[in-house]
């Protein structure tokens, strides 16, 4: 086998390989003999078909099949000999594939880029310095109360937090528009379900009251024909209800599976859950900053094959999220450009973290894997059952090992970075959008 390697452009490489004719011809003849033993052809007994007939009928197809196998095998041998690490599958082009002649072909493929880590010490990280306070727990209890609130009908003027049952009819430029009409529509004031201004305009209305309001559709509204347009809505209120929060007592604690210890036990459980979620959120914020700093300080050529693979993964994930129970065959083909930027980012992050792992010779820390599994399991009613599931399921365990190794790489980066602790509140970390 003769091999030559050349760089075509960027990360693309082309290997030209020549395989001696005798090696190819012998394999073709052997495969034709096997076919001759089993083929039934009119006028000949099984196994007695002349080689010339077999050659005429199956020769070309068999040679092409053999050539494909030989190209694949010799490509693997060539990249191992040349110490080349391809990114994605090669494209084979046969230049010569005839009886009695050497099989000559090209294999075109991409390689992984060379990654040189630099300026890791310049990555800046602001790590939230935060803990769960009694006030945070009190506010969480209010949230829990709201999650279990009931409604009581009233006749007063409505205010934020009330629920209205209304009819509405919308018009733009004097004409009704699609989706602008509803009857017996339930709306909680302050929920933000409607376009800006709608809920504010109907706050204060009472049962049986009618009113026409004017609001403006946002410039980024999803319906092109309504973007930035003024709209009139005729409103009629049929029913108003105010929220009724449950008492914080032993019965309230039982709603969350606390059978003994009452509110104090529930408070301890809520505090543990909040602390666990806070720890994960702080870790995520630090990781996000480290990854962002890593991306900003490194430029890489990305193999298009890896980007395409990642696009496919993202596309499938999107179909699973939005497809529900629908048959995937009935779902639209989502265009690649929807996912390209995200795919490029994920490939680049993977390559950079892979180099961190390689340079630092990181191995999976089983203690960290156990810690991650136990942390994930603690959110469930029976943590022991979840832990056992992870241990017995090879795929799930492998996923957690990958997460652990990635976290170990991030830890190495954090150790090199300029980390500054910044005082923050629970709300700042857990709900930055509200801030």
PDB file of N, CA, C and O in Angstrom, residues 281-337:
ATOM      1  N   UNK A 281     -26.704  26.621  41.465  1.00  0.00           N
ATOM      2  CA  UNK A 281     -26.794  27.874  40.708  1.00  0.00           C
ATOM      3  C   UNK A 281     -25.468  28.636  40.739  1.00  0.00           C
ATOM      4  O   UNK A 281     -25.036  29.191  39.721  1.00  0.00           O
ATOM      5  N   UNK A 282     -24.816  28.687  41.909  1.00  0.00           N
ATOM      6  CA  UNK A 282     -23.513  29.362  42.024  1.00  0.00           C
ATOM      7  C   UNK A 282     -22.487  28.647  41.142  1.00  0.00           C
ATOM      8  O   UNK A 282     -21.718  29.278  40.413  1.00  0.00           O
ATOM      9  N   UNK A 283     -22.502  27.311  41.203  1.00  0.00           N
ATOM     10  CA  UNK A 283     -21.578  26.532  40.387  1.00  0.00           C
ATOM     11  C   UNK A 283     -21.807  26.813  38.899  1.00  0.00           C
ATOM     12  O   UNK A 283     -20.855  26.962  38.122  1.00  0.00           O
ATOM     13  N   UNK A 284     -23.081  26.905  38.508  1.00  0.00           N
ATOM     14  CA  UNK A 284     -23.419  27.157  37.104  1.00  0.00           C
ATOM     15  C   UNK A 284     -22.959  28.551  36.670  1.00  0.00           C
ATOM     16  O   UNK A 284     -22.472  28.725  35.542  1.00  0.00           O
ATOM     17  N   UNK A 285     -23.108  29.535  37.550  1.00  0.00           N
ATOM     18  CA  UNK A 285     -22.690  30.902  37.203  1.00  0.00           C
ATOM     19  C   UNK A 285     -21.172  30.997  37.058  1.00  0.00           C
ATOM     20  O   UNK A 285     -20.661  31.670  36.159  1.00  0.00           O
ATOM     21  N   UNK A 286     -20.459  30.320  37.935  1.00  0.00           N
ATOM     22  CA  UNK A 286     -18.997  30.310  37.837  1.00  0.00           C
ATOM     23  C   UNK A 286     -18.570  29.607  36.554  1.00  0.00           C
ATOM     24  O   UNK A 286     -17.710  30.102  35.812  1.00  0.00           O
ATOM     25  N   UNK A 287     -19.187  28.472  36.284  1.00  0.00           N
ATOM     26  CA  UNK A 287     -18.856  27.721  35.069  1.00  0.00           C
ATOM     27  C   UNK A 287     -19.135  28.557  33.823  1.00  0.00           C
ATOM     28  O   UNK A 287     -18.320  28.582  32.888  1.00  0.00           O
ATOM     29  N   UNK A 288     -20.271  29.232  33.798  1.00  0.00           N
ATOM     30  CA  UNK A 288     -20.636  30.058  32.640  1.00  0.00           C
ATOM     31  C   UNK A 288     -19.576  31.122  32.366  1.00  0.00           C
ATOM     32  O   UNK A 288     -19.187  31.349  31.216  1.00  0.00           O
ATOM     33  N   UNK A 289     -19.088  31.770  33.424  1.00  0.00           N
ATOM     34  CA  UNK A 289     -18.076  32.814  33.260  1.00  0.00           C
ATOM     35  C   UNK A 289     -16.737  32.231  32.800  1.00  0.00           C
ATOM     36  O   UNK A 289     -16.041  32.814  31.965  1.00  0.00           O
ATOM     37  N   UNK A 290     -16.382  31.072  33.366  1.00  0.00           N
ATOM     38  CA  UNK A 290     -15.125  30.427  32.981  1.00  0.00           C
ATOM     39  C   UNK A 290     -15.158  30.035  31.504  1.00  0.00           C
ATOM     40  O   UNK A 290     -14.203  30.283  30.750  1.00  0.00           O
ATOM     41  N   UNK A 291     -16.276  29.420  31.091  1.00  0.00           N
ATOM     42  CA  UNK A 291     -16.410  28.989  29.702  1.00  0.00           C
ATOM     43  C   UNK A 291     -16.389  30.206  28.775  1.00  0.00           C
ATOM     44  O   UNK A 291     -15.736  30.176  27.713  1.00  0.00           O
ATOM     45  N   UNK A 292     -17.069  31.263  29.163  1.00  0.00           N
ATOM     46  CA  UNK A 292     -17.098  32.471  28.331  1.00  0.00           C
ATOM     47  C   UNK A 292     -15.693  33.052  28.181  1.00  0.00           C
ATOM     48  O   UNK A 292     -15.279  33.457  27.084  1.00  0.00           O
ATOM     49  N   UNK A 293     -14.953  33.093  29.284  1.00  0.00           N
ATOM     50  CA  UNK A 293     -13.578  33.592  29.230  1.00  0.00           C
ATOM     51  C   UNK A 293     -12.691  32.704  28.365  1.00  0.00           C
ATOM     52  O   UNK A 293     -11.833  33.202  27.623  1.00  0.00           O
ATOM     53  N   UNK A 294     -12.903  31.402  28.448  1.00  0.00           N
ATOM     54  CA  UNK A 294     -12.135  30.453  27.639  1.00  0.00           C
ATOM     55  C   UNK A 294     -12.413  30.656  26.156  1.00  0.00           C
ATOM     56  O   UNK A 294     -11.494  30.668  25.330  1.00  0.00           O
ATOM     57  N   UNK A 295     -13.676  30.836  25.813  1.00  0.00           N
ATOM     58  CA  UNK A 295     -14.048  31.047  24.415  1.00  0.00           C
ATOM     59  C   UNK A 295     -13.476  32.351  23.871  1.00  0.00           C
ATOM     60  O   UNK A 295     -12.999  32.405  22.728  1.00  0.00           O
ATOM     61  N   UNK A 296     -13.529  33.393  24.686  1.00  0.00           N
ATOM     62  CA  UNK A 296     -13.060  34.713  24.223  1.00  0.00           C
ATOM     63  C   UNK A 296     -11.558  34.747  23.973  1.00  0.00           C
ATOM     64  O   UNK A 296     -11.087  35.495  23.104  1.00  0.00           O
ATOM     65  N   UNK A 297     -10.821  33.927  24.705  1.00  0.00           N
ATOM     66  CA  UNK A 297      -9.358  33.997  24.591  1.00  0.00           C
ATOM     67  C   UNK A 297      -8.779  32.987  23.593  1.00  0.00           C
ATOM     68  O   UNK A 297      -7.561  32.889  23.451  1.00  0.00           O
ATOM     69  N   UNK A 298      -9.647  32.240  22.926  1.00  0.00           N
ATOM     70  CA  UNK A 298      -9.153  31.239  21.975  1.00  0.00           C
ATOM     71  C   UNK A 298      -9.938  31.286  20.668  1.00  0.00           C
ATOM     72  O   UNK A 298     -11.168  31.312  20.669  1.00  0.00           O
ATOM     73  N   UNK A 299      -9.205  31.305  19.566  1.00  0.00           N
ATOM     74  CA  UNK A 299      -9.800  31.198  18.232  1.00  0.00           C
ATOM     75  C   UNK A 299      -9.466  29.822  17.673  1.00  0.00           C
ATOM     76  O   UNK A 299      -8.312  29.390  17.722  1.00  0.00           O
ATOM     77  N   UNK A 300     -10.477  29.152  17.151  1.00  0.00           N
ATOM     78  CA  UNK A 300     -10.252  27.807  16.616  1.00  0.00           C
ATOM     79  C   UNK A 300     -10.960  27.637  15.281  1.00  0.00           C
ATOM     80  O   UNK A 300     -12.067  28.149  15.092  1.00  0.00           O
ATOM     81  N   UNK A 301     -10.303  26.914  14.373  1.00  0.00           N
ATOM     82  CA  UNK A 301     -11.010  26.421  13.194  1.00  0.00           C
ATOM     83  C   UNK A 301     -11.813  25.201  13.638  1.00  0.00           C
ATOM     84  O   UNK A 301     -11.280  24.314  14.318  1.00  0.00           O
ATOM     85  N   UNK A 302     -13.082  25.142  13.262  1.00  0.00           N
ATOM     86  CA  UNK A 302     -13.934  24.047  13.709  1.00  0.00           C
ATOM     87  C   UNK A 302     -14.214  23.079  12.562  1.00  0.00           C
ATOM     88  O   UNK A 302     -14.606  23.516  11.479  1.00  0.00           O
ATOM     89  N   UNK A 303     -14.054  21.793  12.779  1.00  0.00           N
ATOM     90  CA  UNK A 303     -14.379  20.818  11.725  1.00  0.00           C
ATOM     91  C   UNK A 303     -15.872  20.882  11.395  1.00  0.00           C
ATOM     92  O   UNK A 303     -16.711  20.753  12.286  1.00  0.00           O
ATOM     93  N   UNK A 304     -16.184  21.083  10.143  1.00  0.00           N
ATOM     94  CA  UNK A 304     -17.587  21.195   9.741  1.00  0.00           C
ATOM     95  C   UNK A 304     -18.355  19.914  10.038  1.00  0.00           C
ATOM     96  O   UNK A 304     -19.555  19.943  10.312  1.00  0.00           O
ATOM     97  N   UNK A 305     -17.660  18.761  10.001  1.00  0.00           N
ATOM     98  CA  UNK A 305     -18.320  17.488  10.290  1.00  0.00           C
ATOM     99  C   UNK A 305     -18.824  17.447  11.730  1.00  0.00           C
ATOM    100  O   UNK A 305     -19.935  16.975  11.996  1.00  0.00           O
ATOM    101  N   UNK A 306     -18.020  17.967  12.670  1.00  0.00           N
ATOM    102  CA  UNK A 306     -18.440  17.985  14.069  1.00  0.00           C
ATOM    103  C   UNK A 306     -19.596  18.954  14.285  1.00  0.00           C
ATOM    104  O   UNK A 306     -20.521  18.678  15.058  1.00  0.00           O
ATOM    105  N   UNK A 307     -19.536  20.090  13.603  1.00  0.00           N
ATOM    106  CA  UNK A 307     -20.622  21.069  13.712  1.00  0.00           C
ATOM    107  C   UNK A 307     -21.920  20.471  13.174  1.00  0.00           C
ATOM    108  O   UNK A 307     -22.989  20.604  13.782  1.00  0.00           O
ATOM    109  N   UNK A 308     -21.820  19.772  12.043  1.00  0.00           N
ATOM    110  CA  UNK A 308     -23.008  19.151  11.454  1.00  0.00           C
ATOM    111  C   UNK A 308     -23.598  18.102  12.394  1.00  0.00           C
ATOM    112  O   UNK A 308     -24.823  17.996  12.536  1.00  0.00           O
ATOM    113  N   UNK A 309     -22.733  17.319  13.031  1.00  0.00           N
ATOM    114  CA  UNK A 309     -23.211  16.318  13.992  1.00  0.00           C
ATOM    115  C   UNK A 309     -23.937  16.994  15.151  1.00  0.00           C
ATOM    116  O   UNK A 309     -24.996  16.529  15.599  1.00  0.00           O
ATOM    117  N   UNK A 310     -23.385  18.101  15.624  1.00  0.00           N
ATOM    118  CA  UNK A 310     -23.995  18.801  16.762  1.00  0.00           C
ATOM    119  C   UNK A 310     -25.316  19.444  16.353  1.00  0.00           C
ATOM    120  O   UNK A 310     -26.264  19.488  17.145  1.00  0.00           O
ATOM    121  N   UNK A 311     -25.395  19.937  15.130  1.00  0.00           N
ATOM    122  CA  UNK A 311     -26.655  20.482  14.616  1.00  0.00           C
ATOM    123  C   UNK A 311     -27.731  19.404  14.647  1.00  0.00           C
ATOM    124  O   UNK A 311     -28.872  19.651  15.049  1.00  0.00           O
ATOM    125  N   UNK A 312     -27.363  18.199  14.225  1.00  0.00           N
ATOM    126  CA  UNK A 312     -28.325  17.091  14.231  1.00  0.00           C
ATOM    127  C   UNK A 312     -28.800  16.778  15.643  1.00  0.00           C
ATOM    128  O   UNK A 312     -29.983  16.509  15.875  1.00  0.00           O
ATOM    129  N   UNK A 313     -27.872  16.806  16.603  1.00  0.00           N
ATOM    130  CA  UNK A 313     -28.245  16.538  18.002  1.00  0.00           C
ATOM    131  C   UNK A 313     -29.229  17.597  18.499  1.00  0.00           C
ATOM    132  O   UNK A 313     -30.256  17.280  19.108  1.00  0.00           O
ATOM    133  N   UNK A 314     -28.915  18.860  18.231  1.00  0.00           N
ATOM    134  CA  UNK A 314     -29.781  19.959  18.668  1.00  0.00           C
ATOM    135  C   UNK A 314     -31.137  19.899  17.980  1.00  0.00           C
ATOM    136  O   UNK A 314     -32.179  20.179  18.592  1.00  0.00           O
ATOM    137  N   UNK A 315     -31.140  19.540  16.713  1.00  0.00           N
ATOM    138  CA  UNK A 315     -32.398  19.425  15.972  1.00  0.00           C
ATOM    139  C   UNK A 315     -33.282  18.340  16.584  1.00  0.00           C
ATOM    140  O   UNK A 315     -34.482  18.536  16.785  1.00  0.00           O
ATOM    141  N   UNK A 316     -32.684  17.190  16.901  1.00  0.00           N
ATOM    142  CA  UNK A 316     -33.445  16.098  17.500  1.00  0.00           C
ATOM    143  C   UNK A 316     -33.980  16.478  18.877  1.00  0.00           C
ATOM    144  O   UNK A 316     -35.118  16.147  19.241  1.00  0.00           O
ATOM    145  N   UNK A 317     -33.168  17.191  19.639  1.00  0.00           N
ATOM    146  CA  UNK A 317     -33.619  17.646  20.960  1.00  0.00           C
ATOM    147  C   UNK A 317     -34.796  18.601  20.830  1.00  0.00           C
ATOM    148  O   UNK A 317     -35.751  18.536  21.624  1.00  0.00           O
ATOM    149  N   UNK A 318     -34.737  19.487  19.833  1.00  0.00           N
ATOM    150  CA  UNK A 318     -35.835  20.428  19.610  1.00  0.00           C
ATOM    151  C   UNK A 318     -37.112  19.696  19.218  1.00  0.00           C
ATOM    152  O   UNK A 318     -38.208  20.018  19.694  1.00  0.00           O
ATOM    153  N   UNK A 319     -36.980  18.702  18.363  1.00  0.00           N
ATOM    154  CA  UNK A 319     -38.150  17.930  17.940  1.00  0.00           C
ATOM    155  C   UNK A 319     -38.765  17.176  19.115  1.00  0.00           C
ATOM    156  O   UNK A 319     -39.985  17.071  19.233  1.00  0.00           O
ATOM    157  N   UNK A 320     -37.917  16.668  20.009  1.00  0.00           N
ATOM    158  CA  UNK A 320     -38.423  15.964  21.186  1.00  0.00           C
ATOM    159  C   UNK A 320     -39.155  16.916  22.115  1.00  0.00           C
ATOM    160  O   UNK A 320     -40.175  16.553  22.710  1.00  0.00           O
ATOM    161  N   UNK A 321     -38.643  18.161  22.240  1.00  0.00           N
ATOM    162  CA  UNK A 321     -39.296  19.135  23.130  1.00  0.00           C
ATOM    163  C   UNK A 321     -40.636  19.584  22.580  1.00  0.00           C
ATOM    164  O   UNK A 321     -41.612  19.697  23.313  1.00  0.00           O
ATOM    165  N   UNK A 322     -40.670  19.874  21.282  1.00  0.00           N
ATOM    166  CA  UNK A 322     -41.866  20.473  20.703  1.00  0.00           C
ATOM    167  C   UNK A 322     -42.794  19.462  20.043  1.00  0.00           C
ATOM    168  O   UNK A 322     -43.951  19.743  19.786  1.00  0.00           O
ATOM    169  N   UNK A 323     -42.269  18.261  19.781  1.00  0.00           N
ATOM    170  CA  UNK A 323     -43.078  17.289  19.058  1.00  0.00           C
ATOM    171  C   UNK A 323     -44.099  16.569  19.908  1.00  0.00           C
ATOM    172  O   UNK A 323     -45.111  16.106  19.411  1.00  0.00           O
ATOM    173  N   UNK A 324     -43.823  16.445  21.235  1.00  0.00           N
ATOM    174  CA  UNK A 324     -44.751  15.734  22.090  1.00  0.00           C
ATOM    175  C   UNK A 324     -44.957  14.308  21.630  1.00  0.00           C
ATOM    176  O   UNK A 324     -44.024  13.557  21.416  1.00  0.00           O
ATOM    177  N   UNK A 325     -46.210  13.954  21.451  1.00  0.00           N
ATOM    178  CA  UNK A 325     -46.557  12.586  21.051  1.00  0.00           C
ATOM    179  C   UNK A 325     -46.649  12.427  19.533  1.00  0.00           C
ATOM    180  O   UNK A 325     -47.043  11.377  19.037  1.00  0.00           O
ATOM    181  N   UNK A 326     -46.348  13.473  18.796  1.00  0.00           N
ATOM    182  CA  UNK A 326     -46.481  13.395  17.336  1.00  0.00           C
ATOM    183  C   UNK A 326     -45.434  12.469  16.728  1.00  0.00           C
ATOM    184  O   UNK A 326     -44.330  12.321  17.245  1.00  0.00           O
ATOM    185  N   UNK A 327     -45.811  11.852  15.638  1.00  0.00           N
ATOM    186  CA  UNK A 327     -44.884  11.019  14.874  1.00  0.00           C
ATOM    187  C   UNK A 327     -43.811  11.924  14.272  1.00  0.00           C
ATOM    188  O   UNK A 327     -44.138  12.901  13.594  1.00  0.00           O
ATOM    189  N   UNK A 328     -42.510  11.633  14.536  1.00  0.00           N
ATOM    190  CA  UNK A 328     -41.440  12.477  13.984  1.00  0.00           C
ATOM    191  C   UNK A 328     -41.537  12.670  12.474  1.00  0.00           C
ATOM    192  O   UNK A 328     -41.112  13.692  11.942  1.00  0.00           O
ATOM    193  N   UNK A 329     -42.128  11.673  11.770  1.00  0.00           N
ATOM    194  CA  UNK A 329     -42.254  11.787  10.316  1.00  0.00           C
ATOM    195  C   UNK A 329     -43.185  12.923   9.913  1.00  0.00           C
ATOM    196  O   UNK A 329     -43.101  13.432   8.791  1.00  0.00           O
ATOM    197  N   UNK A 330     -44.088  13.299  10.827  1.00  0.00           N
ATOM    198  CA  UNK A 330     -45.049  14.359  10.516  1.00  0.00           C
ATOM    199  C   UNK A 330     -44.565  15.739  10.937  1.00  0.00           C
ATOM    200  O   UNK A 330     -45.250  16.735  10.712  1.00  0.00           O
ATOM    201  N   UNK A 331     -43.387  15.782  11.586  1.00  0.00           N
ATOM    202  CA  UNK A 331     -42.849  17.066  12.032  1.00  0.00           C
ATOM    203  C   UNK A 331     -42.034  17.705  10.910  1.00  0.00           C
ATOM    204  O   UNK A 331     -41.427  17.011  10.098  1.00  0.00           O
ATOM    205  N   UNK A 332     -42.000  19.036  10.869  1.00  0.00           N
ATOM    206  CA  UNK A 332     -41.233  19.708   9.811  1.00  0.00           C
ATOM    207  C   UNK A 332     -39.734  19.530  10.013  1.00  0.00           C
ATOM    208  O   UNK A 332     -39.269  19.326  11.134  1.00  0.00           O
ATOM    209  N   UNK A 333     -38.984  19.585   8.915  1.00  0.00           N
ATOM    210  CA  UNK A 333     -37.521  19.516   8.980  1.00  0.00           C
ATOM    211  C   UNK A 333     -37.002  20.885   9.390  1.00  0.00           C
ATOM    212  O   UNK A 333     -37.115  21.856   8.637  1.00  0.00           O
ATOM    213  N   UNK A 334     -36.464  20.985  10.599  1.00  0.00           N
ATOM    214  CA  UNK A 334     -35.984  22.269  11.096  1.00  0.00           C
ATOM    215  C   UNK A 334     -34.673  22.626  10.395  1.00  0.00           C
ATOM    216  O   UNK A 334     -33.763  21.802  10.336  1.00  0.00           O
ATOM    217  N   UNK A 335     -34.556  23.841   9.864  1.00  0.00           N
ATOM    218  CA  UNK A 335     -33.349  24.214   9.113  1.00  0.00           C
ATOM    219  C   UNK A 335     -32.107  24.242   9.983  1.00  0.00           C
ATOM    220  O   UNK A 335     -32.164  24.611  11.160  1.00  0.00           O
ATOM    221  N   UNK A 336     -30.988  23.857   9.387  1.00  0.00           N
ATOM    222  CA  UNK A 336     -29.723  23.771  10.129  1.00  0.00           C
ATOM    223  C   UNK A 336     -29.287  25.108  10.694  1.00  0.00           C
ATOM    224  O   UNK A 336     -28.699  25.171  11.776  1.00  0.00           O
ATOM    225  N   UNK A 337     -29.576  26.202   9.960  1.00  0.00           N
ATOM    226  CA  UNK A 337     -29.083  27.505  10.423  1.00  0.00           C
ATOM    227  C   UNK A 337     -29.732  27.951  11.733  1.00  0.00           C
ATOM    228  O   UNK A 337     -29.242  28.862  12.393  1.00  0.00           O
TER     229      UNK A 337
END
